[in-house]
CSV table of C-alpha atoms in Angstrom, one decimal:
chain,number,residue,atom,x,y,z
A,29,MET,CA,17.3,15.1,-59.4
A,30,LEU,CA,13.9,14.1,-60.7
A,31,LYS,CA,12.6,17.7,-60.5
A,32,ASP,CA,15.2,18.6,-63.2
A,33,TRP,CA,13.5,16.4,-65.8
A,34,VAL,CA,12.2,18.2,-68.9
A,35,SER,CA,10.0,16.4,-71.4
A,36,CYS,CA,7.6,16.9,-74.2
A,37,PRO,CA,5.8,13.6,-74.0
A,38,CYS,CA,4.4,12.0,-77.1
A,39,TRP,CA,1.7,9.3,-77.0
A,40,GLY,CA,1.8,6.4,-79.3
A,41,ASP,CA,4.4,4.0,-80.6
A,42,HIS,CA,5.9,5.4,-83.7
A,43,ASP,CA,8.4,3.0,-85.3
A,44,GLY,CA,10.9,4.0,-88.0
A,45,ASP,CA,10.5,2.9,-91.6
A,46,ASP,CA,11.7,-0.7,-92.0
A,47,GLY,CA,14.1,0.1,-94.9
A,48,GLU,CA,15.5,3.1,-93.1
A,49,ALA,CA,15.9,1.2,-89.8
A,50,ALA,CA,17.9,-1.5,-91.6
A,51,ASP,CA,20.5,1.2,-92.5
A,52,ARG,CA,20.9,2.2,-88.9
A,53,GLU,CA,23.6,0.9,-86.6
A,54,PRO,CA,21.8,-0.5,-83.5
A,55,VAL,CA,21.6,1.7,-80.4
A,56,LEU,CA,21.3,0.4,-76.8
A,57,LEU,CA,20.2,2.9,-74.1
A,58,VAL,CA,21.6,2.1,-70.6
A,59,SER,CA,19.9,3.7,-67.6
A,60,GLY,CA,21.4,4.9,-64.3
A,61,ILE,CA,20.4,4.6,-60.6
A,62,GLY,CA,16.7,4.9,-60.1
A,63,GLY,CA,16.1,4.9,-63.8
A,64,SER,CA,14.5,1.5,-64.3
A,65,ILE,CA,11.0,0.2,-63.4
A,66,LEU,CA,11.1,-2.5,-60.8
A,67,HIS,CA,8.4,-5.1,-60.2
A,68,SER,CA,7.9,-7.2,-57.1
A,69,ARG,CA,6.6,-10.8,-57.3
A,70,LYS,CA,5.7,-13.3,-54.7
A,71,LYS,CA,7.6,-16.5,-55.4
A,72,LYS,CA,4.7,-18.6,-54.1
A,73,LYS,CA,2.1,-16.7,-56.0
A,74,PRO,CA,2.5,-16.7,-59.8
A,75,GLY,CA,0.8,-13.7,-61.3
A,76,SER,CA,1.3,-11.5,-58.2
A,77,GLU,CA,3.6,-9.1,-59.9
A,78,ILE,CA,3.2,-5.4,-59.1
A,79,ARG,CA,5.2,-2.3,-59.9
A,80,VAL,CA,7.0,-1.0,-56.8
A,81,TRP,CA,9.3,1.5,-58.5
A,82,VAL,CA,8.2,4.0,-59.6
A,83,ARG,CA,4.6,4.5,-58.5
A,84,ILE,CA,2.6,7.5,-57.5
A,85,PHE,CA,-0.2,5.9,-55.4
A,86,LEU,CA,0.8,4.0,-52.2
A,87,ALA,CA,4.4,4.7,-53.1
A,88,ASN,CA,5.8,4.7,-49.6
A,89,LEU,CA,3.9,1.6,-48.5
A,90,ALA,CA,4.8,-0.5,-51.5
A,91,PHE,CA,8.4,0.6,-51.2
A,92,LYS,CA,8.7,-0.4,-47.6
A,93,GLN,CA,7.0,-3.8,-48.1
A,94,ASN,CA,8.9,-4.8,-51.2
A,95,LEU,CA,12.2,-2.9,-51.7
A,96,TRP,CA,13.7,-2.6,-48.3
A,97,SER,CA,16.6,-5.0,-48.3
A,98,LEU,CA,19.7,-6.4,-46.5
A,99,TYR,CA,23.1,-6.9,-48.1
A,100,ASN,CA,24.4,-10.5,-48.1
A,101,PRO,CA,28.2,-10.4,-47.9
A,102,LYS,CA,28.4,-14.1,-49.0
A,103,THR,CA,26.7,-13.4,-52.4
A,104,GLY,CA,27.4,-9.7,-52.9
A,105,TYR,CA,23.7,-9.1,-53.5
A,106,THR,CA,21.3,-6.9,-51.6
A,107,GLU,CA,18.2,-9.1,-50.9
A,108,PRO,CA,14.6,-8.3,-49.9
A,109,LEU,CA,13.7,-8.6,-46.3
A,110,ASP,CA,10.9,-11.0,-47.2
A,111,ASP,CA,12.3,-14.2,-48.6
A,112,ASP,CA,9.2,-14.8,-50.6
A,113,ILE,CA,9.8,-11.6,-52.7
A,114,GLU,CA,11.8,-11.3,-55.8
A,115,ILE,CA,12.5,-8.1,-57.7
A,116,LEU,CA,12.2,-8.1,-61.4
A,117,VAL,CA,12.9,-5.6,-64.2
A,118,PRO,CA,10.3,-5.9,-67.0
A,119,ASP,CA,11.8,-6.5,-70.5
A,120,ASP,CA,8.8,-5.4,-72.5
A,121,ASP,CA,9.2,-3.3,-75.7
A,122,PHE,CA,12.8,-4.7,-76.2
A,123,GLY,CA,13.9,-3.4,-72.9
A,124,LEU,CA,12.7,0.2,-73.6
A,125,TYR,CA,9.5,0.0,-71.4
A,126,ALA,CA,11.5,-0.2,-68.1
A,127,ILE,CA,13.5,3.0,-68.9
A,128,ASP,CA,10.8,5.1,-70.7
A,129,ILE,CA,8.1,6.5,-68.4
A,130,LEU,CA,8.9,5.2,-64.9
A,131,ASP,CA,5.3,5.2,-63.8
A,132,PRO,CA,3.4,4.5,-67.1
A,133,SER,CA,0.0,4.8,-65.4
A,134,TRP,CA,-2.9,6.6,-67.1
A,135,PHE,CA,-2.7,9.2,-64.2
A,136,VAL,CA,0.9,10.2,-65.0
A,137,LYS,CA,0.2,10.5,-68.8
A,138,LEU,CA,-3.1,12.3,-68.3
A,139,PHE,CA,-1.7,15.0,-66.1
A,140,ASN,CA,1.6,15.0,-67.9
A,141,LEU,CA,3.8,14.4,-64.8
A,142,VAL,CA,7.1,15.0,-66.6
A,143,ASP,CA,9.1,14.2,-63.5
A,144,LEU,CA,8.6,10.6,-64.3
A,145,TYR,CA,9.5,10.7,-68.0
A,146,HIS,CA,13.0,9.3,-68.2
A,147,PHE,CA,14.4,8.1,-71.6
A,148,HIS,CA,11.0,8.9,-73.2
A,149,ASP,CA,12.1,11.9,-75.2
A,150,MET,CA,15.3,10.4,-76.4
A,151,ILE,CA,13.5,7.2,-77.5
A,152,GLU,CA,11.1,9.4,-79.5
A,153,MET,CA,14.0,11.4,-80.9
A,154,LEU,CA,15.7,8.2,-82.1
A,155,VAL,CA,12.6,6.7,-83.6
A,156,GLY,CA,12.1,10.0,-85.4
A,157,CYS,CA,15.6,9.6,-86.8
A,158,GLY,CA,14.7,6.2,-88.4
A,159,TYR,CA,15.5,3.8,-85.6
A,160,LYS,CA,13.0,0.9,-85.0
A,161,LYS,CA,12.3,-0.7,-81.7
A,162,GLY,CA,13.5,-4.2,-81.5
A,163,ALA,CA,15.5,-3.9,-84.8
A,164,THR,CA,17.9,-1.1,-84.2
A,165,LEU,CA,16.8,0.4,-80.9
A,166,PHE,CA,17.0,-1.4,-77.5
A,167,GLY,CA,17.0,-0.6,-73.8
A,168,TYR,CA,18.7,-2.0,-70.7
A,169,GLY,CA,17.0,-1.6,-67.4
A,170,TYR,CA,18.3,-3.4,-64.3
A,171,ASP,CA,18.0,-3.7,-60.5
A,172,PHE,CA,20.0,-0.5,-59.7
A,173,ARG,CA,20.3,-1.4,-56.0
A,174,GLN,CA,22.9,-4.0,-56.9
A,175,SER,CA,26.6,-3.6,-57.5
A,176,ASN,CA,27.7,-2.5,-60.9
A,177,ARG,CA,29.9,-5.5,-61.2
A,178,ILE,CA,27.5,-8.2,-59.9
A,179,ASP,CA,27.0,-11.2,-62.3
A,180,THR,CA,23.3,-10.6,-62.8
A,181,LEU,CA,23.8,-7.1,-64.1
A,182,ILE,CA,26.9,-7.9,-66.2
A,183,ASP,CA,25.3,-11.0,-67.7
A,184,GLY,CA,22.1,-9.1,-68.5
A,185,LEU,CA,24.1,-6.4,-70.3
A,186,LYS,CA,26.0,-9.1,-72.2
A,187,LYS,CA,22.8,-10.7,-73.4
A,188,LYS,CA,21.2,-7.4,-74.4
A,189,LEU,CA,24.3,-6.5,-76.5
A,190,GLU,CA,24.4,-9.9,-78.1
A,191,THR,CA,20.7,-9.6,-79.0
A,192,ALA,CA,21.1,-6.2,-80.5
A,193,TYR,CA,24.2,-7.4,-82.4
A,194,LYS,CA,22.4,-10.5,-83.9
A,195,VAL,CA,19.0,-8.9,-84.6
A,196,SER,CA,20.6,-6.1,-86.6
A,197,GLY,CA,22.6,-8.4,-88.8
A,198,GLN,CA,25.8,-8.6,-86.7
A,199,ARG,CA,26.3,-4.8,-86.7
A,200,LYS,CA,28.2,-3.4,-83.7
A,201,VAL,CA,26.1,-1.5,-81.2
A,202,ASN,CA,26.2,2.2,-80.3
A,203,ILE,CA,25.9,2.6,-76.5
A,204,ILE,CA,24.2,5.7,-74.9
A,205,SER,CA,24.5,5.4,-71.1
A,206,HIS,CA,23.2,7.8,-68.5
A,207,SER,CA,24.6,8.5,-65.0
A,208,MET,CA,25.5,5.3,-63.2
A,209,GLY,CA,24.9,3.4,-66.4
A,210,GLY,CA,28.3,4.7,-67.4
A,211,LEU,CA,29.9,2.9,-64.4
A,212,LEU,CA,28.1,-0.3,-65.3
A,213,MET,CA,29.5,0.0,-68.9
A,214,SER,CA,33.0,0.6,-67.4
A,215,CYS,CA,32.8,-2.5,-65.2
A,216,PHE,CA,31.6,-4.5,-68.2
A,217,LEU,CA,34.6,-3.1,-70.3
A,218,SER,CA,37.0,-4.0,-67.5
A,219,LEU,CA,35.7,-7.5,-66.9
A,220,HIS,CA,35.0,-8.4,-70.5
A,221,PRO,CA,37.1,-6.4,-72.8
A,222,GLU,CA,36.9,-9.0,-75.6
A,223,LEU,CA,33.1,-8.8,-75.6
A,224,PHE,CA,33.2,-5.0,-75.5
A,225,SER,CA,35.4,-5.1,-78.6
A,226,LYS,CA,33.1,-7.6,-80.3
A,227,TYR,CA,29.8,-5.9,-79.7
A,228,VAL,CA,30.4,-2.1,-79.2
A,229,ASN,CA,30.8,0.4,-82.1
A,230,LYS,CA,30.7,3.7,-80.2
A,231,TRP,CA,30.1,4.7,-76.6
A,232,ILE,CA,28.3,7.9,-75.6
A,233,THR,CA,28.1,8.7,-71.9
A,234,ILE,CA,25.8,11.3,-70.3
A,235,ALA,CA,26.3,12.7,-66.7
A,236,THR,CA,28.5,9.8,-65.6
A,237,PRO,CA,30.1,10.1,-62.1
A,238,PHE,CA,33.4,8.7,-63.1
A,239,GLN,CA,35.0,9.8,-59.9
A,240,GLY,CA,31.9,9.7,-57.8
A,241,ALA,CA,29.3,12.3,-56.6
A,242,PRO,CA,30.6,13.0,-53.1
A,243,GLY,CA,28.1,15.6,-51.9
A,244,CYS,CA,24.9,13.8,-52.9
A,245,ILE,CA,26.2,10.3,-52.0
A,246,ASN,CA,27.6,11.3,-48.6
A,247,ASP,CA,24.3,13.0,-47.7
A,248,ALA,CA,22.3,10.0,-49.1
A,249,LEU,CA,24.1,7.7,-46.7
A,250,LEU,CA,23.5,10.0,-43.8
A,251,THR,CA,20.0,11.4,-44.3
A,252,GLY,CA,18.5,9.9,-47.4
A,253,LEU,CA,17.4,11.2,-50.7
A,254,GLN,CA,14.4,13.4,-51.6
A,255,PHE,CA,13.6,13.0,-55.3
A,256,VAL,CA,10.9,15.6,-55.6
A,257,GLU,CA,10.0,18.7,-53.6
A,258,GLY,CA,6.8,20.5,-52.7
A,259,LEU,CA,3.3,19.0,-53.1
A,260,GLN,CA,4.5,16.1,-55.3
A,261,SER,CA,6.6,14.8,-52.4
A,262,TYR,CA,3.4,13.6,-50.8
A,263,PHE,CA,2.9,11.2,-53.7
A,264,PHE,CA,6.4,9.8,-53.7
A,265,VAL,CA,8.8,7.8,-51.5
A,266,SER,CA,9.9,9.8,-48.4
A,267,ARG,CA,13.5,10.8,-47.7
A,268,TRP,CA,13.7,8.6,-44.7
A,269,THR,CA,12.2,5.5,-46.4
A,270,MET,CA,14.7,6.0,-49.3
A,271,HIS,CA,17.5,6.3,-46.7
A,272,GLN,CA,16.8,2.9,-45.2
A,273,LEU,CA,17.3,1.3,-48.7
A,274,LEU,CA,20.4,3.2,-49.7
A,275,VAL,CA,22.4,2.2,-46.6
A,276,GLU,CA,22.2,-1.4,-47.9
A,277,CYS,CA,22.8,-0.6,-51.6
A,278,PRO,CA,26.3,-1.5,-53.1
A,279,SER,CA,25.6,0.8,-56.0
A,280,ILE,CA,25.5,3.8,-53.6
A,281,TYR,CA,28.8,3.0,-52.0
A,282,GLU,CA,30.3,2.6,-55.5
A,283,MET,CA,29.5,6.2,-56.2
A,284,MET,CA,31.2,7.7,-53.2
A,285,GLY,CA,33.9,10.2,-54.0
A,286,ASN,CA,37.1,8.5,-55.2
A,287,PRO,CA,39.7,9.2,-52.5
A,288,ASP,CA,42.6,8.6,-54.9
A,289,PHE,CA,41.4,11.1,-57.4
A,290,LYS,CA,43.2,14.5,-57.4
A,291,TRP,CA,40.2,16.7,-56.7
A,292,ARG,CA,40.8,20.5,-56.9
A,293,ASN,CA,39.7,20.4,-53.3
A,294,GLN,CA,39.1,17.2,-51.4
A,295,PRO,CA,35.4,16.7,-50.6
A,296,LYS,CA,34.6,16.8,-46.9
A,297,ILE,CA,31.8,16.5,-44.4
A,298,GLN,CA,31.6,19.2,-41.7
A,299,VAL,CA,29.8,19.1,-38.4
A,300,TRP,CA,29.1,21.9,-36.0
A,301,ARG,CA,29.8,19.9,-32.8
A,302,LYS,CA,29.0,20.7,-29.2
A,303,LYS,CA,31.8,19.8,-26.8
A,304,MET,CA,31.8,19.6,-23.0
A,305,GLN,CA,34.9,19.9,-20.9
A,306,ASN,CA,34.9,20.5,-17.2
A,307,ASP,CA,31.2,21.5,-17.4
A,308,ASP,CA,32.1,24.2,-20.0
A,309,ALA,CA,30.4,23.9,-23.3
A,310,SER,CA,32.0,24.9,-26.6
A,311,VAL,CA,31.1,24.7,-30.3
A,312,GLU,CA,33.6,23.5,-32.9
A,313,LEU,CA,33.4,23.0,-36.6
A,314,GLU,CA,34.8,19.5,-37.3
A,315,SER,CA,35.9,18.5,-40.8
A,316,PHE,CA,36.1,14.9,-42.1
A,317,GLY,CA,37.9,14.1,-45.3
A,318,PRO,CA,37.3,10.9,-47.4
A,319,ALA,CA,39.2,8.7,-45.0
A,320,GLU,CA,38.0,10.3,-41.8
A,321,SER,CA,34.4,10.2,-43.1
A,322,ILE,CA,34.3,6.4,-42.6
A,323,ASP,CA,34.5,6.9,-38.8
A,324,LEU,CA,31.8,9.5,-39.1
A,325,PHE,CA,29.5,7.2,-41.0
A,326,ASN,CA,30.1,4.5,-38.4
A,327,GLU,CA,29.2,6.7,-35.5
A,328,ALA,CA,26.3,8.5,-37.1
A,329,LEU,CA,24.6,5.3,-38.3
A,330,LYS,CA,25.3,3.1,-35.3
A,331,ASP,CA,21.7,3.3,-34.0
A,332,ASN,CA,20.0,3.3,-37.4
A,333,GLU,CA,17.2,0.7,-37.6
A,334,LEU,CA,13.9,0.0,-39.2
A,335,SER,CA,10.8,-1.9,-38.3
A,336,TYR,CA,9.7,-4.7,-40.6
A,337,GLY,CA,7.2,-7.4,-39.9
A,338,GLY,CA,7.1,-6.5,-36.2
A,339,ASN,CA,10.9,-6.8,-35.9
A,340,LYS,CA,13.6,-4.2,-35.4
A,341,ILE,CA,16.4,-4.6,-38.0
A,342,ALA,CA,19.7,-2.8,-37.4
A,343,LEU,CA,21.0,-0.9,-40.4
A,344,PRO,CA,24.4,0.6,-39.5
A,345,PHE,CA,27.0,1.8,-42.0
A,346,ASN,CA,27.9,-1.4,-43.9
A,347,LEU,CA,31.6,-2.0,-43.9
A,348,SER,CA,31.1,-5.2,-45.9
A,349,ILE,CA,29.6,-3.2,-48.7
A,350,LEU,CA,32.4,-0.6,-48.4
A,351,LYS,CA,35.0,-3.3,-48.9
A,352,TRP,CA,33.1,-4.6,-51.9
A,353,ALA,CA,32.9,-1.0,-53.3
A,354,VAL,CA,36.7,-0.6,-52.9
A,355,GLY,CA,37.0,-3.7,-55.1
A,356,THR,CA,34.7,-2.2,-57.7
A,357,ARG,CA,36.8,1.0,-57.8
A,358,GLU,CA,39.8,-1.1,-58.6
A,359,ILE,CA,37.9,-2.8,-61.4
A,360,LEU,CA,36.8,0.6,-62.8
A,361,ASP,CA,40.4,2.0,-62.6
A,362,LYS,CA,41.6,-0.9,-64.7
A,363,ALA,CA,39.2,-0.4,-67.6
A,364,GLN,CA,40.9,0.5,-70.9
A,365,LEU,CA,39.0,1.4,-74.0
A,366,PRO,CA,40.0,-0.8,-77.0
A,367,ASP,CA,41.6,0.8,-80.0
A,368,GLY,CA,39.1,1.9,-82.7
A,369,ILE,CA,36.1,2.4,-80.4
A,370,PRO,CA,35.2,6.1,-80.2
A,371,PHE,CA,34.2,7.5,-76.8
A,372,TYR,CA,32.1,10.6,-76.4
A,373,ASN,CA,31.3,12.3,-73.1
A,374,ILE,CA,28.4,14.7,-72.3
A,375,PHE,CA,28.2,16.3,-68.8
A,376,GLY,CA,26.1,18.9,-67.1
A,377,VAL,CA,27.3,22.4,-66.2
A,378,SER,CA,26.0,25.7,-64.7
A,379,TYR,CA,24.0,24.0,-62.0
A,380,ASP,CA,24.8,24.3,-58.3
A,381,THR,CA,26.0,20.8,-57.3
A,382,PRO,CA,26.5,19.6,-53.7
A,383,PHE,CA,30.1,18.8,-52.9
A,384,ASP,CA,30.8,19.5,-49.2
A,385,VAL,CA,28.0,18.7,-46.7
A,386,ARG,CA,27.6,20.4,-43.4
A,387,TYR,CA,25.3,19.4,-40.4
A,388,GLY,CA,24.2,21.5,-37.5
A,389,THR,CA,24.8,25.2,-37.0
A,390,GLU,CA,26.9,27.3,-34.7
A,391,THR,CA,23.8,28.2,-32.7
A,392,SER,CA,22.3,24.7,-32.9
A,393,PRO,CA,25.2,22.2,-32.9
A,394,ILE,CA,25.2,18.5,-33.0
A,395,GLU,CA,25.8,16.8,-29.7
A,396,ASP,CA,25.7,13.1,-30.7
A,397,LEU,CA,26.6,12.2,-34.2
A,398,SER,CA,23.6,10.0,-34.6
A,399,GLU,CA,21.6,13.3,-34.7
A,400,ILE,CA,22.9,13.9,-38.2
A,401,CYS,CA,20.5,11.3,-39.6
A,402,HIS,CA,17.6,13.5,-38.5
A,403,SER,CA,19.1,16.9,-39.5
A,404,THR,CA,18.9,19.1,-42.5
A,405,PRO,CA,22.1,19.4,-44.5
A,406,GLU,CA,23.7,22.5,-45.9
A,407,TYR,CA,26.0,22.3,-48.9
A,408,ARG,CA,28.9,23.9,-50.5
A,409,TYR,CA,28.2,23.8,-54.2
A,410,VAL,CA,30.5,23.4,-57.2
A,411,ASP,CA,29.7,23.5,-60.9
A,412,GLY,CA,27.9,20.5,-62.3
A,413,ASP,CA,24.4,19.1,-63.2
A,414,GLY,CA,22.9,19.4,-59.7
A,415,THR,CA,24.0,15.8,-58.9
A,416,VAL,CA,27.3,15.0,-60.4
A,417,PRO,CA,30.2,17.6,-60.2
A,418,ALA,CA,31.5,18.5,-63.7
A,419,GLU,CA,34.9,17.8,-62.3
A,420,SER,CA,33.9,14.2,-61.8
A,421,ALA,CA,31.9,13.7,-65.0
A,422,GLU,CA,34.8,15.1,-67.1
A,423,ALA,CA,37.4,12.8,-65.5
A,424,ALA,CA,36.9,9.6,-67.5
A,425,GLN,CA,40.1,7.6,-67.9
A,426,PHE,CA,39.3,7.1,-71.6
A,427,LYS,CA,40.4,9.5,-74.3
A,428,ALA,CA,37.3,11.2,-75.7
A,429,VAL,CA,36.7,12.1,-79.3
A,430,ALA,CA,34.6,14.9,-77.7
A,431,SER,CA,33.9,15.9,-74.1
A,432,ILE,CA,31.2,18.6,-74.0
A,433,GLY,CA,29.5,20.4,-71.1
A,434,VAL,CA,25.8,21.2,-71.6
A,435,SER,CA,23.9,23.6,-69.3
A,436,ALA,CA,21.2,21.2,-68.0
A,437,GLY,CA,20.2,19.3,-64.9
A,438,HIS,CA,21.3,15.7,-64.3
A,439,ARG,CA,18.1,14.0,-65.7
A,440,ALA,CA,17.1,16.9,-67.9
A,441,LEU,CA,20.2,16.1,-70.1
A,442,LEU,CA,18.1,13.1,-71.3
A,443,SER,CA,15.6,15.5,-73.0
A,444,ASP,CA,17.8,18.4,-73.9
A,445,LYS,CA,17.7,19.5,-77.5
A,446,ARG,CA,21.4,20.3,-77.5
A,447,VAL,CA,22.2,16.8,-76.3
A,448,PHE,CA,20.0,15.4,-79.0
A,449,LYS,CA,21.9,17.4,-81.7
A,450,LEU,CA,25.2,16.1,-80.4
A,451,ILE,CA,24.0,12.5,-80.4
A,452,GLN,CA,22.6,12.8,-83.9
A,453,GLU,CA,25.9,14.2,-85.1
A,454,TRP,CA,27.9,11.4,-83.5
A,455,LEU,CA,25.6,8.7,-84.8
A,456,GLY,CA,25.5,10.3,-88.2
A,457,VAL,CA,21.7,10.6,-88.4
A,458,GLU,CA,19.1,13.4,-88.5
A,459,PRO,CA,15.3,13.6,-87.9
A,460,LYS,CA,13.1,12.5,-90.8
A,461,LYS,CA,11.1,15.7,-90.9
A,462,ALA,CA,14.3,17.8,-91.3
A,463,ARG,CA,15.5,15.7,-94.2
A,464,ARG,CA,12.2,15.9,-96.0
A,465,LYS,CA,12.0,19.6,-95.5
A,466,LEU,CA,15.5,20.0,-96.9
A,467,SER,CA,14.8,18.0,-100.0
A,468,ARG,CA,11.7,20.1,-100.8
A,469,THR,CA,13.1,23.5,-100.2
A,470,CYS,CA,16.8,23.3,-101.0
A,471,LYS,CA,18.8,22.8,-104.1
A,472,VAL,CA,22.4,22.0,-104.7
A,473,VAL,CA,24.3,24.9,-106.2
A,474,ASN,CA,27.8,24.8,-107.6
A,475,ALA,CA,29.8,27.3,-105.5
A,476,ASP,CA,32.0,28.5,-108.4
A,477,SER,CA,29.1,29.2,-110.8
A,478,GLU,CA,27.2,31.0,-108.0
A,479,ALA,CA,30.2,33.2,-107.3
A,480,HIS,CA,30.3,34.3,-110.9
């Protein structure tokens, strides 16, 4: 999660040498869920734009007022509760601003709050390898609440690819996607294979939940998501506040464990349940597989609601979103990589990653399933990056030139030096400092003459 981020933040805006940048094939960085800055704007008040994700100060209040949403089954979009609000993704710095430092305030930079540094280190690394922002380096941030196949996201990705392609002199684009960004790219590939072939040169994925992230997503739908722990949690969005958003997010449902995938062990939800029969109480451990879990979600979330503008708004498990997500899985499964486009996969290993989730205990069982939403989960862990099981991230349906596990957390993979070396190798570049040092201290020696 966010606490896994590692960063060595650099200030300033160092662009690559113009001549050197012209030799680079363009790179587009595509972020995942929670990895884009979101702004809120009042439709009736031009100039009222504020950052609502991510922010340190007044985070919970701004989140509730602006980002809480309801899914519209007629359009497929999740829409703000306030009709006067629209959510925007800033496109400054050629799309890189929105995915760089998620709260770019002076406070975050001054106190080096690396939890909020997202693609920052990778951007710095690429610039250090001769890429130039707006010429050969671009970013794509988007409203990650929405479905990965919704028109706005797909059209935005198309425009960004087209821009990078044209600006760089019609050179095909190398994609580096993180987490759910890999699912977005897969949807784009499935829906527009001709555009993928036209614009994409290579595709590198990092920590993509190709078959879902069942432990984290199941618990996110039932109890929410806590991005940071300890003292920092007081300056961030609360677990319950986040939960009320996620129940209405198509993107979350699209990352549920794929029930058709041949898992080593099918993911399950377990509940220690108190049962009454003829005035006799007993405790049983109930298990719910992927199919049975739908009934559990329905029962546990039947009374879920929030207060907004003085009104009570029901937020049960959304079967309309689930139906939409099933359609998205069908689109993902149909994606086929065109011949001649290399695919590379990096995934995290060696971190305890939630897989099965358990609620209640044998001594303190759950009576009504709605109690789950206010309980503390316990996990059975598998190998992965702390969020996505390695089993899922490895299981792309595309044949990879290389599929490599790196010991790092889900978001820390974006700043890991081993990941950087792999990316540099696959892109065929190296840091400028390393090249200069090599030219000053090394000489070319004929192997045969040296042997003599």
